[in-house]
Amino acid sequence: MTDQAPRPEGDIPGKPTAASRTTLSHIMTGSDTNLLGTVHGGVIMKLVDDAAGAVAGRHSGGPAVTASMDEMVFLEPVRVGDLVHVRAQVNWTGRSSMEVGVRVMAERWNESTPAQQVGSAYLVFAAVDGDGKPRPVPPVIPETERDKRRYQEAQIRRTHRLARRRAIKELREKRIADGIDVD
């Protein structure tokens, strides 16, 4: 059982978390490096967005666009020659939006040592139709205790995102009403 809001009869049936989970793997090369000689954070962020986008499209059954990226965390540097695995899954769904959780792992391409976590992120995607308008997504059905925890944590992040957006909007409206430039 999930904390998913009830949906009207005849709505889209839910999909289990595992139905769209995916891993994208890539070997880091010299063209991926920054001025310090490690892999540029933007390269990792693109891989994260690519994997999350694939998961969002799979889950929603069509196009989905990145609406926001929350909490991109880099834990360890990634080096040239690292085999990077970007693991993504849908954590939570709304009417037309989905939170995708991503874990970034890295291991040396030529060694048999276990991969270590080097980063993580949470992204929100909106499912869109051919005209770019929001379209409904299937509810996600958490399968494991870990999936259920991720679902609950995603609800907390959503509440915080909405509260932050409201607070900023109210502040800007107040500044405009007070005649203060908000640009």
mmCIF file of N, CA, C and O in Angstrom, residues 88-124:
data_model
loop_
_atom_site.group_PDB
_atom_site.id
_atom_site.type_symbol
_atom_site.label_atom_id
_atom_site.label_comp_id
_atom_site.label_asym_id
_atom_site.label_seq_id
_atom_site.Cartn_x
_atom_site.Cartn_y
_atom_site.Cartn_z
ATOM 1 N N ALA A 88 19.002 4.860 -12.120
ATOM 2 C CA ALA A 88 17.865 5.754 -11.909
ATOM 3 C C ALA A 88 16.566 4.972 -11.765
ATOM 4 O O ALA A 88 16.409 3.894 -12.346
ATOM 5 N N GLN A 89 15.644 5.551 -10.982
ATOM 6 C CA GLN A 89 14.316 4.960 -10.826
ATOM 7 C C GLN A 89 13.320 6.050 -10.467
ATOM 8 O O GLN A 89 13.695 7.084 -9.915
ATOM 9 N N VAL A 90 12.051 5.806 -10.781
ATOM 10 C CA VAL A 90 10.988 6.716 -10.369
ATOM 11 C C VAL A 90 10.730 6.476 -8.889
ATOM 12 O O VAL A 90 10.481 5.353 -8.461
ATOM 13 N N ASN A 91 10.793 7.557 -8.097
ATOM 14 C CA ASN A 91 10.533 7.460 -6.660
ATOM 15 C C ASN A 91 9.093 7.807 -6.304
ATOM 16 O O ASN A 91 8.541 7.284 -5.342
ATOM 17 N N TRP A 92 8.504 8.741 -7.073
ATOM 18 C CA TRP A 92 7.177 9.276 -6.736
ATOM 19 C C TRP A 92 6.535 9.804 -8.006
ATOM 20 O O TRP A 92 7.244 10.232 -8.923
ATOM 21 N N THR A 93 5.212 9.772 -8.053
ATOM 22 C CA THR A 93 4.492 10.351 -9.179
ATOM 23 C C THR A 93 3.343 11.214 -8.684
ATOM 24 O O THR A 93 2.731 10.938 -7.653
ATOM 25 N N GLY A 94 3.068 12.253 -9.451
ATOM 26 C CA GLY A 94 1.888 13.085 -9.253
ATOM 27 C C GLY A 94 0.963 12.866 -10.437
ATOM 28 O O GLY A 94 0.973 11.799 -11.048
ATOM 29 N N ARG A 95 0.207 13.893 -10.800
ATOM 30 C CA ARG A 95 -0.693 13.756 -11.959
ATOM 31 C C ARG A 95 0.077 13.676 -13.270
ATOM 32 O O ARG A 95 -0.184 12.821 -14.101
ATOM 33 N N SER A 96 1.036 14.601 -13.439
ATOM 34 C CA SER A 96 1.811 14.622 -14.686
ATOM 35 C C SER A 96 3.314 14.713 -14.417
ATOM 36 O O SER A 96 4.098 14.803 -15.345
ATOM 37 N N SER A 97 3.689 14.691 -13.153
ATOM 38 C CA SER A 97 5.111 14.815 -12.811
ATOM 39 C C SER A 97 5.609 13.567 -12.096
ATOM 40 O O SER A 97 4.831 12.784 -11.547
ATOM 41 N N MET A 98 6.932 13.414 -12.126
ATOM 42 C CA MET A 98 7.585 12.266 -11.507
ATOM 43 C C MET A 98 8.887 12.721 -10.880
ATOM 44 O O MET A 98 9.599 13.515 -11.489
ATOM 45 N N GLU A 99 9.192 12.236 -9.698
ATOM 46 C CA GLU A 99 10.538 12.427 -9.159
ATOM 47 C C GLU A 99 11.340 11.183 -9.492
ATOM 48 O O GLU A 99 10.898 10.064 -9.249
ATOM 49 N N VAL A 100 12.528 11.412 -10.063
ATOM 50 C CA VAL A 100 13.445 10.327 -10.393
ATOM 51 C C VAL A 100 14.668 10.464 -9.502
ATOM 52 O O VAL A 100 15.289 11.531 -9.446
ATOM 53 N N GLY A 101 14.995 9.392 -8.791
ATOM 54 C CA GLY A 101 16.196 9.354 -7.971
ATOM 55 C C GLY A 101 17.331 8.730 -8.770
ATOM 56 O O GLY A 101 17.118 7.759 -9.509
ATOM 57 N N VAL A 102 18.524 9.303 -8.632
ATOM 58 C CA VAL A 102 19.672 8.824 -9.394
ATOM 59 C C VAL A 102 20.858 8.627 -8.455
ATOM 60 O O VAL A 102 21.159 9.486 -7.623
ATOM 61 N N ARG A 103 21.531 7.509 -8.615
ATOM 62 C CA ARG A 103 22.762 7.218 -7.880
ATOM 63 C C ARG A 103 23.873 7.027 -8.900
ATOM 64 O O ARG A 103 23.706 6.292 -9.871
ATOM 65 N N VAL A 104 25.006 7.699 -8.683
ATOM 66 C CA VAL A 104 26.139 7.617 -9.598
ATOM 67 C C VAL A 104 27.236 6.795 -8.925
ATOM 68 O O VAL A 104 27.680 7.126 -7.818
ATOM 69 N N MET A 105 27.650 5.737 -9.606
ATOM 70 C CA MET A 105 28.688 4.838 -9.108
ATOM 71 C C MET A 105 29.868 4.876 -10.084
ATOM 72 O O MET A 105 29.672 5.099 -11.284
ATOM 73 N N ALA A 106 31.083 4.653 -9.574
ATOM 74 C CA ALA A 106 32.258 4.618 -10.451
ATOM 75 C C ALA A 106 33.198 3.501 -10.023
ATOM 76 O O ALA A 106 33.335 3.209 -8.836
ATOM 77 N N GLU A 107 33.832 2.907 -11.028
ATOM 78 C CA GLU A 107 34.847 1.880 -10.797
ATOM 79 C C GLU A 107 35.898 2.012 -11.887
ATOM 80 O O GLU A 107 35.628 2.546 -12.961
ATOM 81 N N ARG A 108 37.100 1.561 -11.600
ATOM 82 C CA ARG A 108 38.161 1.586 -12.614
ATOM 83 C C ARG A 108 37.798 0.593 -13.705
ATOM 84 O O ARG A 108 37.382 -0.525 -13.418
ATOM 85 N N TRP A 109 37.976 0.993 -14.940
ATOM 86 C CA TRP A 109 37.568 0.161 -16.074
ATOM 87 C C TRP A 109 38.339 -1.154 -16.155
ATOM 88 O O TRP A 109 37.838 -2.139 -16.652
ATOM 89 N N ASN A 110 39.578 -1.160 -15.630
ATOM 90 C CA ASN A 110 40.442 -2.330 -15.784
ATOM 91 C C ASN A 110 40.722 -3.051 -14.469
ATOM 92 O O ASN A 110 41.654 -3.827 -14.381
ATOM 93 N N GLU A 111 39.924 -2.802 -13.455
ATOM 94 C CA GLU A 111 40.111 -3.451 -12.157
ATOM 95 C C GLU A 111 38.820 -4.152 -11.758
ATOM 96 O O GLU A 111 37.744 -3.804 -12.220
ATOM 97 N N SER A 112 38.932 -5.107 -10.874
ATOM 98 C CA SER A 112 37.740 -5.835 -10.432
ATOM 99 C C SER A 112 37.317 -5.415 -9.023
ATOM 100 O O SER A 112 36.730 -6.194 -8.295
ATOM 101 N N THR A 113 37.629 -4.185 -8.651
ATOM 102 C CA THR A 113 37.202 -3.684 -7.345
ATOM 103 C C THR A 113 35.754 -3.198 -7.439
ATOM 104 O O THR A 113 35.294 -2.782 -8.513
ATOM 105 N N PRO A 114 35.032 -3.244 -6.339
ATOM 106 C CA PRO A 114 33.623 -2.819 -6.381
ATOM 107 C C PRO A 114 33.488 -1.326 -6.707
ATOM 108 O O PRO A 114 34.342 -0.518 -6.348
ATOM 109 N N ALA A 115 32.408 -0.994 -7.378
ATOM 110 C CA ALA A 115 32.106 0.410 -7.676
ATOM 111 C C ALA A 115 31.786 1.128 -6.377
ATOM 112 O O ALA A 115 31.236 0.537 -5.439
ATOM 113 N N GLN A 116 32.137 2.420 -6.319
ATOM 114 C CA GLN A 116 31.783 3.218 -5.145
ATOM 115 C C GLN A 116 30.868 4.352 -5.563
ATOM 116 O O GLN A 116 30.936 4.835 -6.694
ATOM 117 N N GLN A 117 30.004 4.758 -4.654
ATOM 118 C CA GLN A 117 29.098 5.857 -4.961
ATOM 119 C C GLN A 117 29.886 7.155 -5.023
ATOM 120 O O GLN A 117 30.642 7.484 -4.116
ATOM 121 N N VAL A 118 29.684 7.915 -6.115
ATOM 122 C CA VAL A 118 30.388 9.184 -6.301
ATOM 123 C C VAL A 118 29.433 10.366 -6.393
ATOM 124 O O VAL A 118 29.870 11.514 -6.407
ATOM 125 N N GLY A 119 28.130 10.083 -6.460
ATOM 126 C CA GLY A 119 27.174 11.179 -6.540
ATOM 127 C C GLY A 119 25.747 10.698 -6.476
ATOM 128 O O GLY A 119 25.470 9.492 -6.562
ATOM 129 N N SER A 120 24.835 11.657 -6.303
ATOM 130 C CA SER A 120 23.401 11.352 -6.318
ATOM 131 C C SER A 120 22.636 12.617 -6.657
ATOM 132 O O SER A 120 23.152 13.735 -6.512
ATOM 133 N N ALA A 121 21.412 12.427 -7.116
ATOM 134 C CA ALA A 121 20.569 13.571 -7.462
ATOM 135 C C ALA A 121 19.110 13.150 -7.474
ATOM 136 O O ALA A 121 18.792 11.963 -7.575
ATOM 137 N N TYR A 122 18.249 14.156 -7.377
ATOM 138 C CA TYR A 122 16.808 13.971 -7.536
ATOM 139 C C TYR A 122 16.358 14.950 -8.602
ATOM 140 O O TYR A 122 16.693 16.133 -8.542
ATOM 141 N N LEU A 123 15.630 14.443 -9.577
ATOM 142 C CA LEU A 123 15.125 15.274 -10.663
ATOM 143 C C LEU A 123 13.610 15.144 -10.737
ATOM 144 O O LEU A 123 13.064 14.081 -10.434
ATOM 145 N N VAL A 124 12.954 16.211 -11.148
ATOM 146 C CA VAL A 124 11.519 16.170 -11.381
ATOM 147 C C VAL A 124 11.304 16.308 -12.882
ATOM 148 O O VAL A 124 11.865 17.204 -13.513
#
